[in-house]
């Protein structure tokens, strides 16, 4: 840590620094829709990290997972291509549950499970990361937070941008070590003031870094294509209709992992070398995600608006994995899964000087088909599954904010949700169902000491839906209940020196009840149950400062301590152990310099604390730090940059992944060049 910090400081000292004191330049004001109403981010009684489209470009953020590097107490853990499970304030949902603890919303389309928790950041206007329970306005599976991606709306201004990026991995066992990324977007009027069109696309390719000693080839190459079309119609000044369609397609090799010592011993195999496998099955992941959204906004009056968002999302994955990573057929699997969600939300909202309120209704339907074949030279390990998960959920919700005095505002909200789900096993012929409901309230008080300094206190309930244990034979374990938490938060949002310094912070305490955990009901069998209770305490701080003309500094820090208060099973007692997939701390420190002559430089130091991988706290990923660097020259129409991600090629493998059986390899560093042209 000390070495990385010294190098970071040395790089920062190389950046040109003016000495004339604070400049007249201010930090940009960011308007967000975190509470589904347009507000200044500094007026929202929620811990929110907001990124403009320019911020994403400056920080070289290319995917949803990389956003987490710049958000306190957020980690997005990549299990495989297209499967990313977020951990917010230490609250994490296992990918097998088909739920998340933190929801992802792209132009109103909900992504509420780890499978497909990914999106190409194409022509993005802003990204809002909301920390803390968001169940009142966003509903199920946002018990710890939400990531809201808003793409740029086409309008009367013609905009076009093309970008090409070529890079090289800093380390790899074999292969060409290359990376390439091409993107384009264009938008403008078809009929001035009435009809507008926006299109964007991206191609991404990256060589693998793991050697397969059986085939003498790389084992985790990645390639994907993505695109989006946005058609907007404004027949009157009161009516705004948008139809948005997007798609992302993956064509990747196997996962970036291998057997750990425990896994190798289970199969009687020797321990494998670092970043090398000997798989006799050529793994692949061919997945495709499509979504369509129809958003209609109609202003009934100057202060009263009705909004409707109709969405459909389909994600189809076909993949094969050699789970023993050896020349033998010990444990191979082939998946063919399809997940379809239809959703409808209708809101009515009103805004005046003293009162803001909204009322809404939400409905969604899930149709999930899961097919799985397991092959092995061991007859008892051969199996075939064909399962179906269907269900509907309904919710009504409302929230209001009212200024009791000029300085004091109260915010209250309530949501009632009901979810019905049915599980069918087409191989065994079994079929059963369950339902869950929840009442999620929120209460917050805001006090403005000055127009630029606001403190808030809130109490909010979070909720994650229940589900099924598909291999359970005992009826008492066939399903598990919802997980609930109460979060109590005290925060402050402040701006100083005429909006040239923004400093925000929050402290929180959470009580998690009926926690969804894997419980060993016998020494050889584990099911997901509600067997644990836990508490979490933490704090977060974010700083952004415009120091001089062109020179900006930013920093973020989060500390989180979450432990089991009550949890034991057939394999042990885990009281006072830390919950898995919950980094003890996260931080980022960055300095950016943009000179009027066109010179640009930026350096970021990013760090994560130790994180346990299992309930017994036997396996962990160590703390680590990485440094990103970007240098370039910018003009009115084109930019050229040299960039580096993890420039010291720091390794941060997860040794002991999946209860100690595997090692999940970290991504190597990369350096490259990027060229952008704007029309």
XYZ file of C-alpha atoms in Angstrom, residues 102-586:
485
model
C -28.387 -3.925 -5.749
C -30.616 -3.399 -8.770
C -29.467 -2.184 -12.182
C -31.758 0.032 -14.287
C -30.935 1.037 -17.865
C -33.406 3.619 -19.176
C -35.984 2.140 -16.823
C -35.382 -1.508 -17.785
C -34.756 -3.468 -14.547
C -31.921 -6.012 -14.231
C -32.505 -7.749 -10.901
C -30.193 -10.769 -11.014
C -26.455 -11.345 -11.461
C -26.938 -13.066 -14.819
C -26.806 -10.255 -17.349
C -25.849 -7.655 -14.719
C -23.813 -5.898 -17.386
C -24.345 -3.217 -19.968
C -22.224 -1.451 -22.541
C -22.012 2.233 -21.639
C -23.183 3.584 -24.995
C -23.826 7.328 -25.339
C -24.564 7.666 -21.621
C -25.795 10.968 -20.214
C -25.178 10.001 -16.595
C -24.906 7.137 -14.118
C -26.385 7.403 -10.640
C -25.321 4.976 -7.908
C -27.694 5.058 -4.946
C -26.365 3.598 -1.692
C -28.693 2.300 0.981
C -32.110 0.586 0.658
C -34.161 1.772 -2.316
C -37.170 -0.493 -1.850
C -39.715 2.328 -1.499
C -39.253 3.668 -5.020
C -37.448 0.833 -6.814
C -38.878 -2.247 -5.121
C -37.600 -5.789 -4.668
C -33.914 -6.707 -4.865
C -32.676 -3.174 -4.218
C -32.243 -3.767 -0.501
C -28.754 -2.203 -0.468
C -28.857 0.178 -3.422
C -29.449 0.762 -7.124
C -27.418 1.670 -10.210
C -29.376 3.889 -12.575
C -28.000 4.358 -16.130
C -29.575 7.098 -18.218
C -28.619 7.306 -21.895
C -28.532 10.565 -23.818
C -31.801 11.671 -25.428
C -31.618 12.699 -29.084
C -32.758 16.270 -29.723
C -32.404 19.099 -32.248
C -28.617 19.154 -31.915
C -26.725 16.822 -34.246
C -23.979 14.924 -32.409
C -21.690 12.171 -33.635
C -18.646 10.475 -32.162
C -16.396 7.598 -33.200
C -13.687 6.084 -31.049
C -11.024 3.425 -31.566
C -8.909 1.873 -28.853
C -6.047 -0.595 -29.061
C -4.264 -2.048 -26.077
C -1.978 -4.770 -24.832
C -2.109 -6.901 -21.695
C 0.854 -6.446 -19.383
C 1.027 -10.174 -18.681
C -0.364 -13.393 -20.145
C 0.743 -17.012 -20.300
C 0.175 -17.204 -24.046
C -1.598 -15.480 -26.939
C -1.216 -12.094 -28.594
C -2.170 -10.090 -25.463
C -4.168 -7.588 -27.511
C -7.331 -5.656 -26.746
C -9.449 -3.587 -29.125
C -12.548 -1.484 -28.667
C -14.466 0.432 -31.332
C -17.528 2.542 -30.642
C -19.736 5.026 -32.436
C -22.819 7.069 -31.682
C -24.830 9.622 -33.583
C -28.044 11.463 -32.842
C -30.060 14.351 -34.197
C -33.380 15.489 -35.644
C -35.287 13.614 -38.333
C -38.028 16.258 -38.262
C -36.987 19.378 -36.359
C -38.744 19.806 -32.996
C -40.801 16.627 -33.591
C -38.883 13.451 -34.365
C -35.340 12.497 -33.295
C -33.123 9.461 -33.731
C -30.064 8.205 -31.882
C -27.938 5.151 -32.734
C -24.863 3.731 -31.017
C -22.754 0.602 -31.251
C -19.650 -1.009 -29.857
C -17.304 -3.897 -30.624
C -14.994 -5.266 -27.916
C -12.315 -7.951 -28.148
C -9.705 -8.993 -25.612
C -7.231 -11.871 -25.734
C -7.126 -14.333 -22.883
C -4.277 -14.605 -20.391
C -4.654 -18.251 -19.284
C -2.826 -21.084 -21.043
C -4.487 -24.423 -21.707
C -1.629 -26.923 -21.582
C -3.783 -29.579 -23.282
C -4.519 -27.480 -26.383
C -1.516 -25.104 -26.120
C -3.885 -22.191 -26.660
C -5.419 -19.404 -24.593
C -8.496 -20.326 -22.597
C -10.404 -17.117 -21.878
C -10.586 -14.928 -24.990
C -13.513 -12.487 -24.969
C -15.512 -10.822 -27.696
C -18.811 -8.949 -27.669
C -20.989 -6.659 -29.749
C -23.550 -4.179 -28.475
C -25.884 -1.606 -29.953
C -28.757 0.710 -29.133
C -31.403 2.606 -31.133
C -33.371 5.457 -29.573
C -36.381 6.930 -31.418
C -37.966 9.965 -29.762
C -41.207 11.713 -30.768
C -42.526 14.964 -29.307
C -45.835 15.662 -31.106
C -46.632 18.466 -28.620
C -44.610 20.311 -26.023
C -46.417 18.336 -23.311
C -45.935 14.828 -24.744
C -42.588 13.038 -25.004
C -42.422 9.436 -26.304
C -39.234 7.359 -26.516
C -38.758 3.873 -27.919
C -35.377 2.379 -27.000
C -34.063 -0.988 -28.179
C -30.657 -2.400 -27.200
C -28.708 -5.622 -27.608
C -25.449 -7.134 -26.369
C -23.968 -10.412 -27.592
C -21.075 -12.411 -26.116
C -18.786 -14.948 -27.768
C -16.284 -15.832 -25.041
C -14.107 -18.733 -24.030
C -14.093 -20.388 -20.620
C -14.073 -18.736 -17.209
C -10.920 -17.203 -15.683
C -10.368 -19.783 -12.950
C -8.822 -23.110 -11.987
C -8.927 -25.729 -9.266
C -7.533 -24.659 -5.898
C -5.774 -27.080 -3.581
C -9.000 -28.322 -1.959
C -10.713 -28.861 -5.294
C -7.735 -30.692 -6.785
C -7.511 -32.924 -3.713
C -11.211 -33.800 -3.984
C -10.614 -35.272 -7.457
C -7.161 -36.658 -6.662
C -5.483 -34.219 -9.062
C -2.174 -32.394 -8.659
C -2.297 -28.690 -7.797
C -2.296 -26.668 -10.995
C 0.119 -23.927 -11.979
C -0.819 -20.271 -11.786
C -2.871 -19.070 -14.770
C -2.687 -22.453 -16.472
C -5.345 -25.112 -17.012
C -5.378 -28.536 -18.669
C -9.049 -28.749 -19.642
C -10.121 -31.297 -22.252
C -13.415 -29.470 -22.886
C -13.175 -26.219 -24.823
C -15.372 -23.979 -22.723
C -17.494 -21.215 -24.194
C -20.081 -18.621 -23.325
C -22.428 -17.547 -26.098
C -24.980 -15.237 -24.554
C -27.254 -12.534 -25.875
C -29.275 -9.921 -24.096
C -32.024 -7.847 -25.729
C -34.220 -5.169 -24.223
C -36.942 -2.841 -25.430
C -38.457 0.054 -23.541
C -41.323 2.419 -24.340
C -41.304 5.539 -22.186
C -44.181 8.026 -22.376
C -44.173 11.274 -20.417
C -47.149 13.625 -20.504
C -47.371 16.942 -18.660
C -50.972 17.317 -17.554
C -50.128 20.776 -16.197
C -46.915 22.711 -15.655
C -46.430 20.879 -12.354
C -48.269 17.576 -12.827
C -46.753 14.787 -14.957
C -47.682 11.193 -15.735
C -44.980 8.725 -16.797
C -45.310 5.213 -18.185
C -42.379 2.812 -18.747
C -43.117 -0.482 -20.501
C -40.129 -2.797 -20.819
C -39.155 -6.261 -21.985
C -35.793 -7.873 -21.340
C -34.576 -11.239 -22.595
C -31.258 -12.873 -21.775
C -30.275 -16.187 -23.364
C -27.053 -17.936 -22.375
C -25.457 -21.059 -23.807
C -22.239 -22.098 -22.127
C -19.958 -25.056 -21.469
C -17.447 -25.313 -18.622
C -14.861 -27.926 -17.677
C -15.161 -27.614 -13.900
C -12.235 -29.953 -13.165
C -9.900 -28.116 -15.589
C -8.023 -31.375 -16.207
C -7.467 -33.783 -19.145
C -10.174 -36.018 -17.630
C -13.948 -35.823 -17.875
C -14.616 -35.494 -14.155
C -17.096 -32.629 -14.053
C -18.312 -30.992 -17.267
C -21.459 -28.912 -17.651
C -23.497 -27.402 -20.467
C -26.089 -24.703 -19.785
C -28.902 -23.456 -22.000
C -30.878 -20.869 -20.056
C -33.347 -18.181 -21.021
C -34.626 -15.390 -18.783
C -37.473 -13.109 -19.858
C -38.904 -10.224 -17.840
C -41.822 -7.987 -18.776
C -42.381 -4.908 -16.618
C -44.750 -1.972 -16.451
C -44.505 1.108 -14.260
C -46.908 4.057 -14.180
C -46.202 7.166 -12.092
C -47.974 10.425 -11.372
C -45.817 13.185 -9.882
C -46.056 16.822 -8.948
C -43.482 19.449 -8.022
C -43.950 22.846 -6.396
C -41.794 25.104 -4.233
C -42.840 23.428 -0.983
C -44.207 20.030 -1.982
C -42.985 17.168 -4.151
C -44.926 13.933 -4.422
C -45.381 10.889 -6.605
C -47.655 7.859 -6.731
C -46.994 4.748 -8.761
C -47.913 1.209 -9.725
C -45.490 -1.519 -10.809
C -45.981 -4.967 -12.336
C -43.571 -7.524 -13.718
C -43.697 -11.063 -15.066
C -40.785 -13.515 -15.087
C -40.475 -16.533 -17.365
C -37.159 -18.290 -16.702
C -36.158 -21.611 -18.276
C -33.035 -23.309 -16.922
C -31.500 -26.281 -18.723
C -28.378 -27.972 -17.396
C -26.465 -31.108 -18.361
C -23.661 -32.506 -16.234
C -21.271 -35.087 -17.675
C -18.657 -37.159 -15.874
C -16.725 -40.402 -16.120
C -18.116 -41.001 -12.617
C -21.661 -42.358 -13.264
C -23.174 -40.921 -10.084
C -22.243 -37.398 -11.197
C -24.097 -37.540 -14.540
C -27.351 -35.586 -14.496
C -29.803 -33.568 -16.574
C -32.099 -30.808 -15.381
C -34.903 -28.882 -17.058
C -36.450 -26.325 -14.737
C -38.839 -23.428 -15.061
C -39.394 -20.434 -12.789
C -42.482 -18.348 -13.515
C -44.021 -15.576 -11.520
C -45.705 -12.215 -11.217
C -45.155 -9.345 -8.843
C -47.208 -6.246 -8.100
C -46.481 -3.095 -6.154
C -48.056 0.234 -5.294
C -45.868 2.997 -3.935
C -45.740 6.645 -3.061
C -43.371 9.252 -1.706
C -43.667 12.906 -0.733
C -41.312 15.651 0.394
C -42.584 18.772 2.141
C -40.780 21.852 3.507
C -42.085 22.334 7.034
C -39.997 25.503 7.268
C -37.624 27.220 4.868
C -34.795 25.038 6.204
C -36.500 21.799 7.232
C -37.979 19.229 4.858
C -39.566 15.881 5.679
C -39.599 13.023 3.164
C -41.794 9.967 3.605
C -42.607 7.003 1.416
C -44.261 3.599 1.449
C -44.387 0.625 -0.917
C -46.426 -2.553 -0.759
C -45.157 -5.456 -2.861
C -46.501 -8.932 -3.534
C -44.715 -11.641 -5.471
C -46.042 -15.032 -6.595
C -43.666 -17.595 -8.046
C -43.987 -21.135 -9.339
C -41.256 -23.727 -9.805
C -41.504 -26.720 -12.150
C -38.976 -29.524 -12.586
C -39.752 -31.097 -15.967
C -37.413 -34.056 -15.347
C -38.776 -35.205 -11.977
C -42.298 -33.912 -12.576
C -42.332 -31.958 -9.293
C -44.077 -28.627 -9.079
C -44.635 -26.204 -6.231
C -45.172 -22.511 -5.599
C -44.733 -19.832 -2.984
C -45.467 -16.163 -2.465
C -43.937 -13.293 -0.547
C -45.099 -9.803 0.339
C -43.480 -6.786 1.894
C -44.212 -3.314 3.220
C -41.221 -0.997 2.707
C -41.407 2.407 4.434
C -38.971 5.301 4.358
C -38.693 8.409 6.509
C -36.077 11.143 6.148
C -35.528 14.628 7.536
C -33.400 17.244 5.769
C -32.074 20.394 7.398
C -30.403 23.178 5.406
C -27.885 25.076 7.542
C -27.203 27.221 4.472
C -28.344 26.836 0.845
C -25.109 24.876 0.231
C -24.929 22.732 3.399
C -27.590 20.137 4.119
C -27.734 17.336 6.680
C -30.191 14.451 6.623
C -31.218 11.537 8.794
C -33.206 8.586 7.483
C -34.694 5.225 8.387
C -35.358 2.913 5.450
C -36.347 -0.699 4.953
C -34.732 -2.934 2.323
C -36.123 -6.126 0.842
C -34.875 -9.061 -1.242
C -37.377 -11.606 -2.518
C -37.405 -15.302 -1.610
C -36.855 -18.285 -3.872
C -36.505 -22.038 -4.268
C -33.923 -24.705 -3.500
C -34.218 -26.743 -6.667
C -32.457 -29.879 -5.377
C -34.219 -30.091 -2.003
C -36.083 -33.290 -1.226
C -37.189 -32.257 2.269
C -40.327 -30.058 1.953
C -39.133 -27.684 4.677
C -36.194 -26.640 2.494
C -37.980 -26.357 -0.855
C -38.217 -22.584 -0.576
C -36.749 -19.798 1.508
C -38.258 -16.500 2.616
C -37.440 -12.912 1.829
C -34.467 -11.136 3.414
C -35.143 -7.822 5.153
C -33.019 -5.071 6.609
C -33.474 -1.747 8.342
C -30.945 0.973 7.614
C -30.425 4.086 9.758
C -28.327 6.783 8.129
C -26.968 10.215 8.987
C -25.438 12.201 6.160
C -24.241 15.623 5.120
C -23.935 17.251 1.703
C -21.948 20.442 1.398
C -20.439 22.822 -1.132
C -17.860 25.505 -0.386
C -16.080 28.374 -2.148
C -18.884 29.039 -4.608
C -19.289 25.364 -5.562
C -15.586 24.736 -6.133
C -15.388 22.116 -3.362
C -18.068 19.465 -2.780
C -17.775 17.302 0.326
C -20.373 14.641 1.146
C -20.415 11.982 3.834
C -22.656 9.463 5.570
C -22.617 7.043 8.491
C -25.040 4.127 8.707
C -26.142 1.203 10.813
C -28.036 -1.789 9.383
C -29.890 -4.691 10.974
C -30.348 -7.667 8.627
C -33.074 -10.197 9.514
C -33.827 -13.586 7.933
C -30.524 -13.316 6.078
C -30.314 -15.613 3.072
C -27.263 -17.839 3.619
C -26.092 -21.303 2.657
C -26.799 -23.511 5.668
C -25.282 -26.975 5.972
C -28.276 -29.019 7.108
C -25.956 -32.050 7.226
C -22.183 -32.458 6.751
C -22.726 -33.142 3.031
C -25.808 -31.078 2.077
C -26.336 -27.291 2.058
C -29.425 -25.276 1.172
C -30.142 -21.586 0.964
C -32.152 -20.694 4.070
C -32.917 -17.715 6.312
C -30.648 -18.999 9.074
C -28.655 -15.863 9.935
C -29.003 -12.478 11.563
C -26.372 -9.782 11.028
C -25.535 -6.140 11.679
C -23.427 -3.697 9.688
C -21.907 -0.347 10.516
C -19.935 1.923 8.243
C -19.218 5.340 6.864
C -18.517 6.922 3.493
C -16.998 10.151 2.259
C -16.628 11.757 -1.165
C -14.642 14.845 -2.110
C -14.441 16.735 -5.384
C -12.495 19.982 -5.679
C -11.744 22.406 -8.496
C -8.337 23.552 -7.278
C -7.256 25.817 -10.130
C -8.123 26.360 -13.779
C -8.237 22.871 -15.256
C -7.036 21.066 -12.116
C -9.549 18.837 -10.292
C -9.020 16.460 -7.386
C -11.443 13.774 -6.304
C -11.501 11.125 -3.597
C -13.838 8.578 -2.094
C -13.584 6.299 0.913
C -15.882 3.700 2.418
C -15.537 1.565 5.544
C -17.920 -1.291 6.238
C -18.029 -3.864 9.022
C -20.715 -6.531 8.684
C -20.789 -9.642 10.865
C -23.119 -12.475 11.798
C -24.881 -12.025 15.121
C -26.481 -15.462 14.957
C -25.583 -18.213 12.486
C -24.637 -21.844 12.976
C -25.175 -25.066 11.070
C -24.017 -28.676 10.904
C -20.462 -27.596 10.057
C -19.856 -24.888 12.650
C -20.784 -21.736 14.507
C -20.178 -18.495 12.607
C -21.229 -15.949 15.218
C -19.043 -12.796 14.991
C -17.641 -13.918 11.617
C -17.695 -11.395 8.790
C -20.171 -11.874 5.972
C -18.594 -13.029 2.690
C -18.079 -10.780 -0.339
C -17.921 -7.669 1.844
C -14.646 -5.710 1.487
C -13.656 -4.047 4.729
C -12.950 -0.789 2.922
C -12.809 0.757 -0.553
